[in-house]
Coordinates of C-alpha atoms in Angstrom, one line a residue:
Chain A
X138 CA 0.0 0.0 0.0
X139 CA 1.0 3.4 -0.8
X140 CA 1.9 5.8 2.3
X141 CA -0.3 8.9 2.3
X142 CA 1.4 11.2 0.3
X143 CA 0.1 14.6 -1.2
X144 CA 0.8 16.7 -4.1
X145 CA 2.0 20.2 -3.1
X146 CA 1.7 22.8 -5.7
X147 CA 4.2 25.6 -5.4
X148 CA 4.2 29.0 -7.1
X149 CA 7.6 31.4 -6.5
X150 CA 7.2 35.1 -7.9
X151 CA 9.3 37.9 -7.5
X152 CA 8.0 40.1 -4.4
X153 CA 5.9 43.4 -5.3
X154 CA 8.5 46.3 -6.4
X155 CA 11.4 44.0 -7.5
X156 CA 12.1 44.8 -10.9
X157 CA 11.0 41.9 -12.7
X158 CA 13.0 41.9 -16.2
X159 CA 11.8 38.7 -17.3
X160 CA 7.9 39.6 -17.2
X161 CA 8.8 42.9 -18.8
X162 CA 10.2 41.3 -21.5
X163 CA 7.1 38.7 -22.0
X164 CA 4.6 41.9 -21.8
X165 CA 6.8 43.0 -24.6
X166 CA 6.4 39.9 -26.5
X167 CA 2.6 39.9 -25.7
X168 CA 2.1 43.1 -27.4
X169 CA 4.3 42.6 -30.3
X170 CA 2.1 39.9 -31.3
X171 CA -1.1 41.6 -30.5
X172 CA -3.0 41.2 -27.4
X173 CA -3.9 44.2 -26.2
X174 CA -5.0 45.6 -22.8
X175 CA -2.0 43.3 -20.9
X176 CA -1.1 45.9 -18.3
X177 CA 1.2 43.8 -16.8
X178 CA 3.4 40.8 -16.3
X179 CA 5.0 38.9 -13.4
X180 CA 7.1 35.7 -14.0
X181 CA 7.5 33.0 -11.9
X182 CA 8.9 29.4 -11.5
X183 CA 6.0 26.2 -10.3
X184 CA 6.9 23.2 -8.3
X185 CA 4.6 20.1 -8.2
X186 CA 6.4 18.3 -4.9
X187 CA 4.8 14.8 -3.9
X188 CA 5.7 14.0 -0.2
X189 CA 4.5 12.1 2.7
X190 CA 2.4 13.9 5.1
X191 CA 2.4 13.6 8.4
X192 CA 1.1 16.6 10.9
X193 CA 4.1 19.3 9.9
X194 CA 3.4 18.8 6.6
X195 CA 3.1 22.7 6.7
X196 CA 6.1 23.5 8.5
X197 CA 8.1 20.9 6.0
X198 CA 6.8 23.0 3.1
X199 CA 7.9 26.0 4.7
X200 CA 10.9 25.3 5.6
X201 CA 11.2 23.6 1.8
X202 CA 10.5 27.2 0.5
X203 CA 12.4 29.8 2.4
X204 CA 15.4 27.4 2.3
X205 CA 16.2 26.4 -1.0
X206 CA 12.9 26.7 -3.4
X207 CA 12.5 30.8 -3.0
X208 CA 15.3 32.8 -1.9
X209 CA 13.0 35.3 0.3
X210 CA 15.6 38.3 -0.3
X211 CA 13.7 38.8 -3.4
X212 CA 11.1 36.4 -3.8
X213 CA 8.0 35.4 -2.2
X214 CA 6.1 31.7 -2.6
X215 CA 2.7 30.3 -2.3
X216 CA 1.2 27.0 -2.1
X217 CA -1.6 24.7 -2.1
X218 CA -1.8 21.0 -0.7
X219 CA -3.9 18.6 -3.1
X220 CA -4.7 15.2 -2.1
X221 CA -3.7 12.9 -4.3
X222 CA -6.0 9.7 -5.0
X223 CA -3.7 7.6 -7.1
X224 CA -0.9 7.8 -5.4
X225 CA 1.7 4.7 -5.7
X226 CA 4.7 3.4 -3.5
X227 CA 8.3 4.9 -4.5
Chain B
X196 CA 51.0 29.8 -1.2
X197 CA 48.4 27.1 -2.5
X198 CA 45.1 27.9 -3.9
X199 CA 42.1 25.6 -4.5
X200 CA 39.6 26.3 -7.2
X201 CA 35.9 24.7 -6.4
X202 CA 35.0 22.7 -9.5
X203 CA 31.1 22.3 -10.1
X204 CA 29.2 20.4 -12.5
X205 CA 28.8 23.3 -15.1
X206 CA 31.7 25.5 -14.1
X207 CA 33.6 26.9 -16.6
X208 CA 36.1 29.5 -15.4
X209 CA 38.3 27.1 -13.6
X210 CA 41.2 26.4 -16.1
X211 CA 41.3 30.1 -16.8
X212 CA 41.5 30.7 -13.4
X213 CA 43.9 27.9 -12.6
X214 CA 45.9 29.3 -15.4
X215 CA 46.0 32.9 -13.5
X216 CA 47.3 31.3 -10.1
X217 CA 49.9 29.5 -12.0
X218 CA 51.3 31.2 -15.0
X219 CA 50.9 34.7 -13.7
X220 CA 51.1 34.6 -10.2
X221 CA 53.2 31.9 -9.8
X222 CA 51.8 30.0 -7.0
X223 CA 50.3 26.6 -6.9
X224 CA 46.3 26.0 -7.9
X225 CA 44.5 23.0 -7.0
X226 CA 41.4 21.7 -8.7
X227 CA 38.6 20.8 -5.6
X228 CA 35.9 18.5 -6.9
X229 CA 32.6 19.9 -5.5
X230 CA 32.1 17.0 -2.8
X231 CA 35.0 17.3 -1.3
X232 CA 34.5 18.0 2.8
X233 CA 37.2 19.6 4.0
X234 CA 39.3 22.9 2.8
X235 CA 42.0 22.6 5.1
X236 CA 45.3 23.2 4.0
X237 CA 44.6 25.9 1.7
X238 CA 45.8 29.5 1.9
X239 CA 42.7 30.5 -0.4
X240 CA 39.9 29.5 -2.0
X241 CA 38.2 30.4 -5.2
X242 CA 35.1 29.7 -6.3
X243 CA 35.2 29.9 -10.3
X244 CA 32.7 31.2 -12.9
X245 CA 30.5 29.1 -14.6
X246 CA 26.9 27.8 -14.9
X247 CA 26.7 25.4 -12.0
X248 CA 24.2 22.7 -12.0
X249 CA 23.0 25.0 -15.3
X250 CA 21.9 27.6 -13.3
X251 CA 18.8 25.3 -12.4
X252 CA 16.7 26.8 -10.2
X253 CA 18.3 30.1 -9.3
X254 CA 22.0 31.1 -10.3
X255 CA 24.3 29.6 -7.6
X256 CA 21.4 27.8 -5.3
X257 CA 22.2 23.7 -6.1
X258 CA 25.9 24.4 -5.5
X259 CA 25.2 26.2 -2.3
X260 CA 24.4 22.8 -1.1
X261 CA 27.2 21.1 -2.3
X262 CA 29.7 19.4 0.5
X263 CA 32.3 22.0 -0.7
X264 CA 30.4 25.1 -0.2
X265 CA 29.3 23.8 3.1
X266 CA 33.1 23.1 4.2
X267 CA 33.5 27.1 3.5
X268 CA 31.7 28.1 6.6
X269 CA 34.0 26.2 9.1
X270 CA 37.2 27.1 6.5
X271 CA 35.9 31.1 6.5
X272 CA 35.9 30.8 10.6
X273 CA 39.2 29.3 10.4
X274 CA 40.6 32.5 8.9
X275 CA 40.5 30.8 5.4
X276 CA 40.5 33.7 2.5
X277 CA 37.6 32.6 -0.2
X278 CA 36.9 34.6 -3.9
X279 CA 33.8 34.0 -5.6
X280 CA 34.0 35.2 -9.7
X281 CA 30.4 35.6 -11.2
X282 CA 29.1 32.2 -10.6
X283 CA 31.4 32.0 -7.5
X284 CA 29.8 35.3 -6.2
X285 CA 26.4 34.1 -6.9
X286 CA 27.0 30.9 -5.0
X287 CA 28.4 32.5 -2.1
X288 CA 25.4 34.5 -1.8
X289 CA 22.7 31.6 -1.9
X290 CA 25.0 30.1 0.2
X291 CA 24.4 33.0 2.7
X292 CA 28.2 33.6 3.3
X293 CA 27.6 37.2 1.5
X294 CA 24.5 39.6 1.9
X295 CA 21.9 40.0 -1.0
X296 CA 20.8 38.2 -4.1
X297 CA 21.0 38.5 -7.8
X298 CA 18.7 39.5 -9.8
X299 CA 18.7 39.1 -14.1
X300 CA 19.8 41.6 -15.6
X301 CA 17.9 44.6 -15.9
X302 CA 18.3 44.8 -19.7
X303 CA 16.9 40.9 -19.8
X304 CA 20.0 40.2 -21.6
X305 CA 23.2 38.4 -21.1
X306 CA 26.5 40.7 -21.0
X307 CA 29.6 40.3 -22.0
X308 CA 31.8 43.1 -22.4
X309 CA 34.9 45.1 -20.8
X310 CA 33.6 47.2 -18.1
X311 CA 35.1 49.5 -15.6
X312 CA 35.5 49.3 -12.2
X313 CA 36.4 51.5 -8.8
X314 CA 38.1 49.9 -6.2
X315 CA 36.4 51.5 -3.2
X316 CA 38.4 49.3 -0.4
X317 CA 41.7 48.4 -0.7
X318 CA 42.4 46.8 2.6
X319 CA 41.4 43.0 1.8
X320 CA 43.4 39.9 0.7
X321 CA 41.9 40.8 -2.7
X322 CA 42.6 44.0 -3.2
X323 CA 45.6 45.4 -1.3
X324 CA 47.7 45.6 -4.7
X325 CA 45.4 48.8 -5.9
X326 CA 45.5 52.3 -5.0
X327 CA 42.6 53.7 -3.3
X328 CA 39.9 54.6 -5.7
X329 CA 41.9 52.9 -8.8
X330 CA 40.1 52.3 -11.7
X331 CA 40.2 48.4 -13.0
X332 CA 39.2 47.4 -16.7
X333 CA 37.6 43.9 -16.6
X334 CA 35.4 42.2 -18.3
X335 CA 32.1 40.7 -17.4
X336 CA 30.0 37.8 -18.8
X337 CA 26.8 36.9 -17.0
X338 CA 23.5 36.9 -17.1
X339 CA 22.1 37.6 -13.5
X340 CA 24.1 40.0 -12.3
X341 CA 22.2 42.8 -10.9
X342 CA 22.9 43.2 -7.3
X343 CA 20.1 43.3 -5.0
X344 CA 19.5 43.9 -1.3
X345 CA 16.5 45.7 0.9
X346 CA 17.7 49.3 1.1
X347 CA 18.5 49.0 4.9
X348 CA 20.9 46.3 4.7
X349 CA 22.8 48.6 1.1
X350 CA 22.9 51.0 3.3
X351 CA 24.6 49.3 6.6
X352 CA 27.0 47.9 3.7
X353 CA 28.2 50.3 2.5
X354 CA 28.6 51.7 6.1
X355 CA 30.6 48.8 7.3
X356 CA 32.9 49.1 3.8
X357 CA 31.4 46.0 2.3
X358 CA 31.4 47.4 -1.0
X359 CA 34.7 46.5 -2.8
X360 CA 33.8 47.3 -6.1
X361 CA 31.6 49.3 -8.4
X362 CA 30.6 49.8 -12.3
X363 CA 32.0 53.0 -13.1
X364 CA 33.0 55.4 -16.3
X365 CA 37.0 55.4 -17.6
X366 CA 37.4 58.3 -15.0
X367 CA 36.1 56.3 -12.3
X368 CA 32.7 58.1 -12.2
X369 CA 29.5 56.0 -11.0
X370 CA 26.9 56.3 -13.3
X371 CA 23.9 54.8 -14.7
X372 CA 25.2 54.7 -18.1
X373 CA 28.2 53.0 -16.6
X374 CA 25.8 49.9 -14.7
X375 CA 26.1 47.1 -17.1
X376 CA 23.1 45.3 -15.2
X377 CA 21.0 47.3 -12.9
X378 CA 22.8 46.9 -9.8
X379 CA 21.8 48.7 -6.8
X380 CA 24.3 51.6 -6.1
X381 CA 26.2 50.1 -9.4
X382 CA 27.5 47.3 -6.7
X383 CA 30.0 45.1 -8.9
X384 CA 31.6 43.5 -5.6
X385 CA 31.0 43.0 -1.8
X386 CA 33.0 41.6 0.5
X387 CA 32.4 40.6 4.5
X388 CA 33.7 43.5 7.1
X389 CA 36.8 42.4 7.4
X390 CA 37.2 41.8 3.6
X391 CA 38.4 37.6 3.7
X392 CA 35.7 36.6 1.6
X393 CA 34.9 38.9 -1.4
X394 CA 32.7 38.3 -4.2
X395 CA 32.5 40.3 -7.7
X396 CA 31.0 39.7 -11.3
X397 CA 33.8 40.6 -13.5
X398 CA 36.3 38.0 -14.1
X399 CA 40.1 39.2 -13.6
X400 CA 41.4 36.0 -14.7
X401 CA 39.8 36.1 -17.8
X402 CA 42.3 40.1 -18.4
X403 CA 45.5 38.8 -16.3
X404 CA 47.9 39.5 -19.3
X405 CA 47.8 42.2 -22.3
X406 CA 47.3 39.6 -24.4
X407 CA 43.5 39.3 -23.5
X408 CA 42.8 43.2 -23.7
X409 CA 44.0 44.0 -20.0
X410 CA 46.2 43.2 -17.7
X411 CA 43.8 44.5 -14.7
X412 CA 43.2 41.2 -13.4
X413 CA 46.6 40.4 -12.9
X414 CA 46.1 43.2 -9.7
X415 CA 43.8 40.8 -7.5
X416 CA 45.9 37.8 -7.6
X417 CA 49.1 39.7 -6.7
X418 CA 46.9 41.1 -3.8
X419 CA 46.6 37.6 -2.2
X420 CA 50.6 37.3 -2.9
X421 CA 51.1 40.7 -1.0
X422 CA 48.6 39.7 1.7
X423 CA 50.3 36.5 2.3
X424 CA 53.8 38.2 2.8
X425 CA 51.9 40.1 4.7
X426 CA 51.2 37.6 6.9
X427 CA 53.9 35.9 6.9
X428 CA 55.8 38.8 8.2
X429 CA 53.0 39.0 11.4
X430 CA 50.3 41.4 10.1
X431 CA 47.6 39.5 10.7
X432 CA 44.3 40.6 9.2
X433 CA 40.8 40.9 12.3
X434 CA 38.9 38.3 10.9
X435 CA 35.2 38.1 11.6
X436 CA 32.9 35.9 10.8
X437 CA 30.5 35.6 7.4
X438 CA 27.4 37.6 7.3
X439 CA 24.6 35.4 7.9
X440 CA 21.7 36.2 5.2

């Protein structure tokens, strides 16, 4: 049987009034091919991180994040637990 | 005086660099595979330029974790002496052994070219071959290079003299036109307070010899030399311990 393991979706962005040169430049690419009214764009990087859960799953994810997956000087991170049905052992 | 240069999976700066410690300064360079736990023994280490781990993740952050880079800590309290080059300056600083973070450019583009730079400290193991204020032509290649911290911590840095280095005009001017990347304050190389670690983004051993354009580079090498004899002769540098992030 597998252990309980869920999926934890992880979103890293720039924080608010970092200069954030690569969405610039994909708002530029948006409007060179057309769409209009894009006032702005902020990139980012996702992580989809399966991992046993156990009661500090939270504190694991956290600690995950302002460790290694964001560096919190400049960035900030999100993230969502999803339960994951289908699991399987490895 | 030995000197070990930090290879990484992806580093690409490290025969040039070896070739600096060897052919022009003279000394002795040894190649440190990344998992390698222990430093000791060296006078120096540098950390050479590259694409580590291919820049996965964030510039520098897989080979902050890297046995090597964690041996630094112990090695830095040690009184070891430690130079990041580009790559090497953005691992120290996911490593947390220097302040702030790096940013891409702010052009969104990779830069290579011969810059200018202002030696604003000239008491380190790094530096102690250049006249106060002297103006360095260097070249640069990178990709994520703008400097970045919170403006209270730029400003206790610069305070405590942890600015070695910054982008500059030939006349040794600080302006915007003369930021390659967007730096804060033009920032091109920090240093802890009492100046044994030090990293920059321009790459003296890529302009160590007229042949390659400039001979600049040639100045931060001899600085160890002159810092060693330094030593040797019992002027021994206040060592303090890294900046935590």
């Amino acid at each position: 049987m597998s252990a309980d393991v869920r999926t934890v979706r992880i979103t890293v962005t720039l924080k608010p009034g970092v200069l954030d040169a690569p969405g610039q430049a994909i708002r530029r690419g948006l409007d060179a091919l057309g769409h209009q009214g894009v006032q702005s764009v902020r990139a980012g990087r996702y992580f989809e991180v399966q991992m046993k859960n156990d009661a500090h799953l939270d504190d694991r994810i956290r600690e995950m994040c302002e460790g290694f997956l964001a560096n919190t000087l400049i960035e900030e991170y999100r993230y969502e637990v999803v339960s994951t049905a289908f699991a399987t052992e490895g | 005086m030995d000197i070990g240069i930090i290879v990484f999976p992806g580093s690409n700066c490290d025969a040039d660099t070896s070739h600096a410690v060897r052919e022009v300064l003279g000394r002795s360079a040894y190649y440190v595979w990344h998992e390698e736990r222990t430093l000791e023994g060296l006078d120096a280490v540098i950390l050479p330029g590259g694409f580590s781990y291919g820049d996965y993740l964030r510039a520098g952050a897989i080979a902050a974790t890297s046995p090597s880079v964690r041996a630094l800590r112990p090695y830095i309290a040690g009184g070891g002496l430690v130079l990041g080059i580009c790559n090497g300056f953005q691992i120290l600083l996911e490593a947390g052994l220097l302040p702030g973070a790096m940013l891409l450019n702010a052009c969104s583009e990779f830069r290579c070219q011969f810059v200018h730079l202002r030696a604003e400290r000239v008491d380190t193991p790094f530096t102690c071959a250049l006249r106060p204020g002297q103006v360095l032509r260097l070249p640069i290649a990178h990709a994520e290079g703008r400097y970045y911290v919170d403006p209270i911590t730029g400003a206790a840095l610069a305070a405590r003299g942890q600015v070695v280095f910054r982008y500059c005009d030939a006349q040794g001017a600080v302006t915007p036109e003369a930021n390659p990347n967007g730096a804060l304050d033009g920032i091109a190389g920090v240093a802890t307070p009492s100046g044994a670690v030090l990293g920059m983004m321009p790459h003296p051993e890529r302009a160590s010899e007229d042949l390659l354009g400039s001979a600049d580079g040639r100045l931060i090498f001899s600085s160890l030399d002159r810092w060693a004899s330094g030593r040797a002769s019992g002027v021994t540098a206040d060592l303090e311990p890294a900046e935590a992030r």
